[in-house]
Short mmCIF file of C-alpha atoms and ligand atoms in Angstrom, two decimals:
data_model
loop_
_atom_site.label_atom_id
_atom_site.label_comp_id
_atom_site.label_asym_id
_atom_site.label_seq_id
_atom_site.Cartn_x
_atom_site.Cartn_y
_atom_site.Cartn_z
CA MET A 1 -28.55 25.01 0.53
CA THR A 2 -27.55 25.18 4.24
CA GLY A 3 -23.89 25.81 3.45
CA GLU A 4 -24.85 29.00 1.61
CA THR A 5 -27.00 30.42 4.43
CA ILE A 6 -25.95 33.40 6.51
CA PHE A 7 -25.50 31.07 9.45
CA GLY A 8 -23.08 28.93 7.49
CA LYS A 9 -21.10 32.10 6.86
CA ILE A 10 -21.18 32.89 10.51
CA LEU A 11 -19.93 29.40 11.36
CA SER A 12 -17.06 29.69 8.85
CA GLY A 13 -16.16 33.15 10.28
CA GLU A 14 -16.93 34.89 6.99
CA ILE A 15 -19.58 37.06 8.75
CA PRO A 16 -19.15 38.26 12.42
CA CYS A 17 -21.65 37.60 15.18
CA ASP A 18 -22.17 38.64 18.75
CA GLU A 19 -21.16 35.24 20.17
CA VAL A 20 -22.37 34.13 23.62
CA TYR A 21 -21.36 30.42 23.61
CA SER A 22 -19.40 27.99 21.52
CA ASP A 23 -18.41 24.34 21.66
CA ASP A 24 -17.58 21.56 19.24
CA GLN A 25 -21.22 20.92 18.33
CA CYS A 26 -22.90 24.31 18.36
CA LEU A 27 -22.60 28.14 18.42
CA ALA A 28 -24.84 30.61 20.09
CA PHE A 29 -25.07 34.34 19.30
CA ARG A 30 -27.41 37.25 19.76
CA ASP A 31 -30.17 37.76 17.15
CA ILE A 32 -29.41 40.77 14.98
CA ALA A 33 -33.08 41.88 15.28
CA PRO A 34 -34.02 41.00 18.85
CA GLN A 35 -37.66 40.45 19.64
CA ALA A 36 -37.13 40.30 23.40
CA PRO A 37 -34.55 41.68 25.84
CA VAL A 38 -32.72 38.34 25.55
CA HIS A 39 -32.94 36.84 22.05
CA ILE A 40 -30.17 34.33 21.28
CA LEU A 41 -29.92 31.78 18.50
CA VAL A 42 -28.39 28.41 19.19
CA ILE A 43 -27.27 26.63 16.00
CA PRO A 44 -25.69 23.27 15.30
CA ARG A 45 -22.30 23.32 13.52
CA LYS A 46 -23.65 20.48 11.38
CA PRO A 47 -25.56 21.92 8.45
CA ILE A 48 -29.08 20.79 9.06
CA GLU A 49 -31.78 22.74 7.12
CA SER A 50 -34.64 22.38 9.54
CA LEU A 51 -36.47 19.92 11.77
CA ASN A 52 -37.90 18.53 8.51
CA THR A 53 -34.54 17.02 7.65
CA ILE A 54 -33.28 15.74 11.02
CA GLN A 55 -32.12 12.14 11.17
CA GLU A 56 -32.03 9.53 13.94
CA GLU A 57 -28.31 10.28 14.27
CA ASP A 58 -29.09 13.84 15.26
CA GLU A 59 -30.87 12.81 18.39
CA GLY A 60 -28.00 13.68 20.75
CA LEU A 61 -27.13 16.96 18.97
CA LEU A 62 -30.77 18.15 19.24
CA GLY A 63 -30.81 17.46 22.94
CA HIS A 64 -27.46 19.26 23.24
CA LEU A 65 -28.89 22.39 21.64
CA LEU A 66 -31.63 22.54 24.32
CA LEU A 67 -29.24 21.92 27.18
CA VAL A 68 -27.11 24.78 25.84
CA ALA A 69 -30.23 26.95 25.60
CA LYS A 70 -31.01 26.24 29.24
CA LYS A 71 -27.40 27.01 30.30
CA ILE A 72 -27.53 30.36 28.47
CA ALA A 73 -31.00 31.21 29.82
CA HIS A 74 -29.80 30.63 33.38
CA GLN A 75 -26.67 32.68 32.71
CA ASN A 76 -29.02 35.50 31.78
CA ASP A 77 -31.03 35.02 34.96
CA LEU A 78 -34.05 33.82 33.02
CA LYS A 79 -36.37 31.52 34.89
CA ASP A 80 -39.21 31.81 32.38
CA TRP A 81 -38.24 31.77 28.75
CA ARG A 82 -39.16 30.33 25.36
CA ALA A 83 -37.30 28.11 22.88
CA VAL A 84 -38.77 28.31 19.36
CA ILE A 85 -37.71 26.42 16.23
CA ASN A 86 -39.55 27.75 13.19
CA THR A 87 -39.74 24.97 10.62
CA GLY A 88 -40.55 25.87 7.02
CA ALA A 89 -41.28 29.22 5.36
CA GLU A 90 -44.94 29.34 6.31
CA ALA A 91 -44.00 28.81 9.94
CA GLY A 92 -41.70 31.80 9.80
CA GLN A 93 -38.37 30.16 8.98
CA THR A 94 -36.21 32.57 6.99
CA VAL A 95 -32.74 31.02 7.45
CA PHE A 96 -32.51 27.40 6.38
CA HIS A 97 -29.98 26.29 8.85
CA LEU A 98 -31.63 24.85 11.92
CA HIS A 99 -31.64 27.23 14.91
CA VAL A 100 -33.20 27.44 18.32
CA HIS A 101 -34.53 30.94 19.29
CA LEU A 102 -33.98 31.47 22.98
CA MET A 103 -36.21 34.41 24.06
CA GLY A 104 -36.98 35.95 27.44
CA GLY A 105 -36.84 39.03 29.63
CA ARG A 106 -40.39 40.10 28.91
CA LEU A 107 -43.87 38.70 29.18
CA LEU A 108 -44.21 36.25 26.30
CA THR A 109 -47.80 35.90 25.12
CA TRP A 110 -49.39 32.84 23.50
CA PRO A 111 -50.17 31.96 20.77
CA PRO A 112 -47.43 33.41 18.66
CA GLY A 113 -48.63 34.92 15.33
P1 AMP B 1 -36.07 32.37 11.49
O1 AMP B 1 -37.02 33.40 10.91
O2 AMP B 1 -36.75 31.45 12.50
O3 AMP B 1 -35.47 31.60 10.33
O4 AMP B 1 -34.92 33.17 12.26
C1 AMP B 1 -33.89 33.71 11.71
C2 AMP B 1 -33.36 34.72 12.66
O5 AMP B 1 -32.03 35.05 12.28
C3 AMP B 1 -34.13 36.03 12.68
O6 AMP B 1 -34.58 36.28 13.98
C4 AMP B 1 -33.10 37.12 12.26
O7 AMP B 1 -33.21 38.29 12.94
C5 AMP B 1 -31.77 36.34 12.61
N1 AMP B 1 -30.64 36.74 11.83
C6 AMP B 1 -30.57 36.93 10.48
N2 AMP B 1 -29.27 37.26 10.14
C7 AMP B 1 -28.64 37.28 11.33
C8 AMP B 1 -27.23 37.66 11.66
N3 AMP B 1 -26.33 38.00 10.62
N4 AMP B 1 -26.87 37.61 12.95
C9 AMP B 1 -27.74 37.38 13.87
N5 AMP B 1 -28.95 37.06 13.64
C10 AMP B 1 -29.46 37.06 12.35
#
């Protein structure tokens, strides 16, 4: 399923993206429908569907995604920002390739909808 997602196609180069960061484990690019002045997605190169399917072996990769999110947040001069991982359709997940939403640049209220 994950291999067929739009993010899988971005990773393979089939579909373009507005890239902001790339390394051997992950890719980060601007969300196509930004919900905040800064709205960037950090995705693993490994095709993981969601947090529901992570394995023990993914521990380091998951930490890496958050460290990359912090690096990008700071590059964008964000001190206060939010990292969101929607997990499952009823939690708002629409693309079933794990991704961290990095959002900031405006007041972020709580709770989200
Ligand atoms: P989620 O609803 O948590 O699964 O988030 C999926 C996100 O991917 C949404 O915020 C979409 O706007 C975003 N998105 C979908 N297609 C693309 C694309 N081709 N390039 C960048 N972002 C996308």
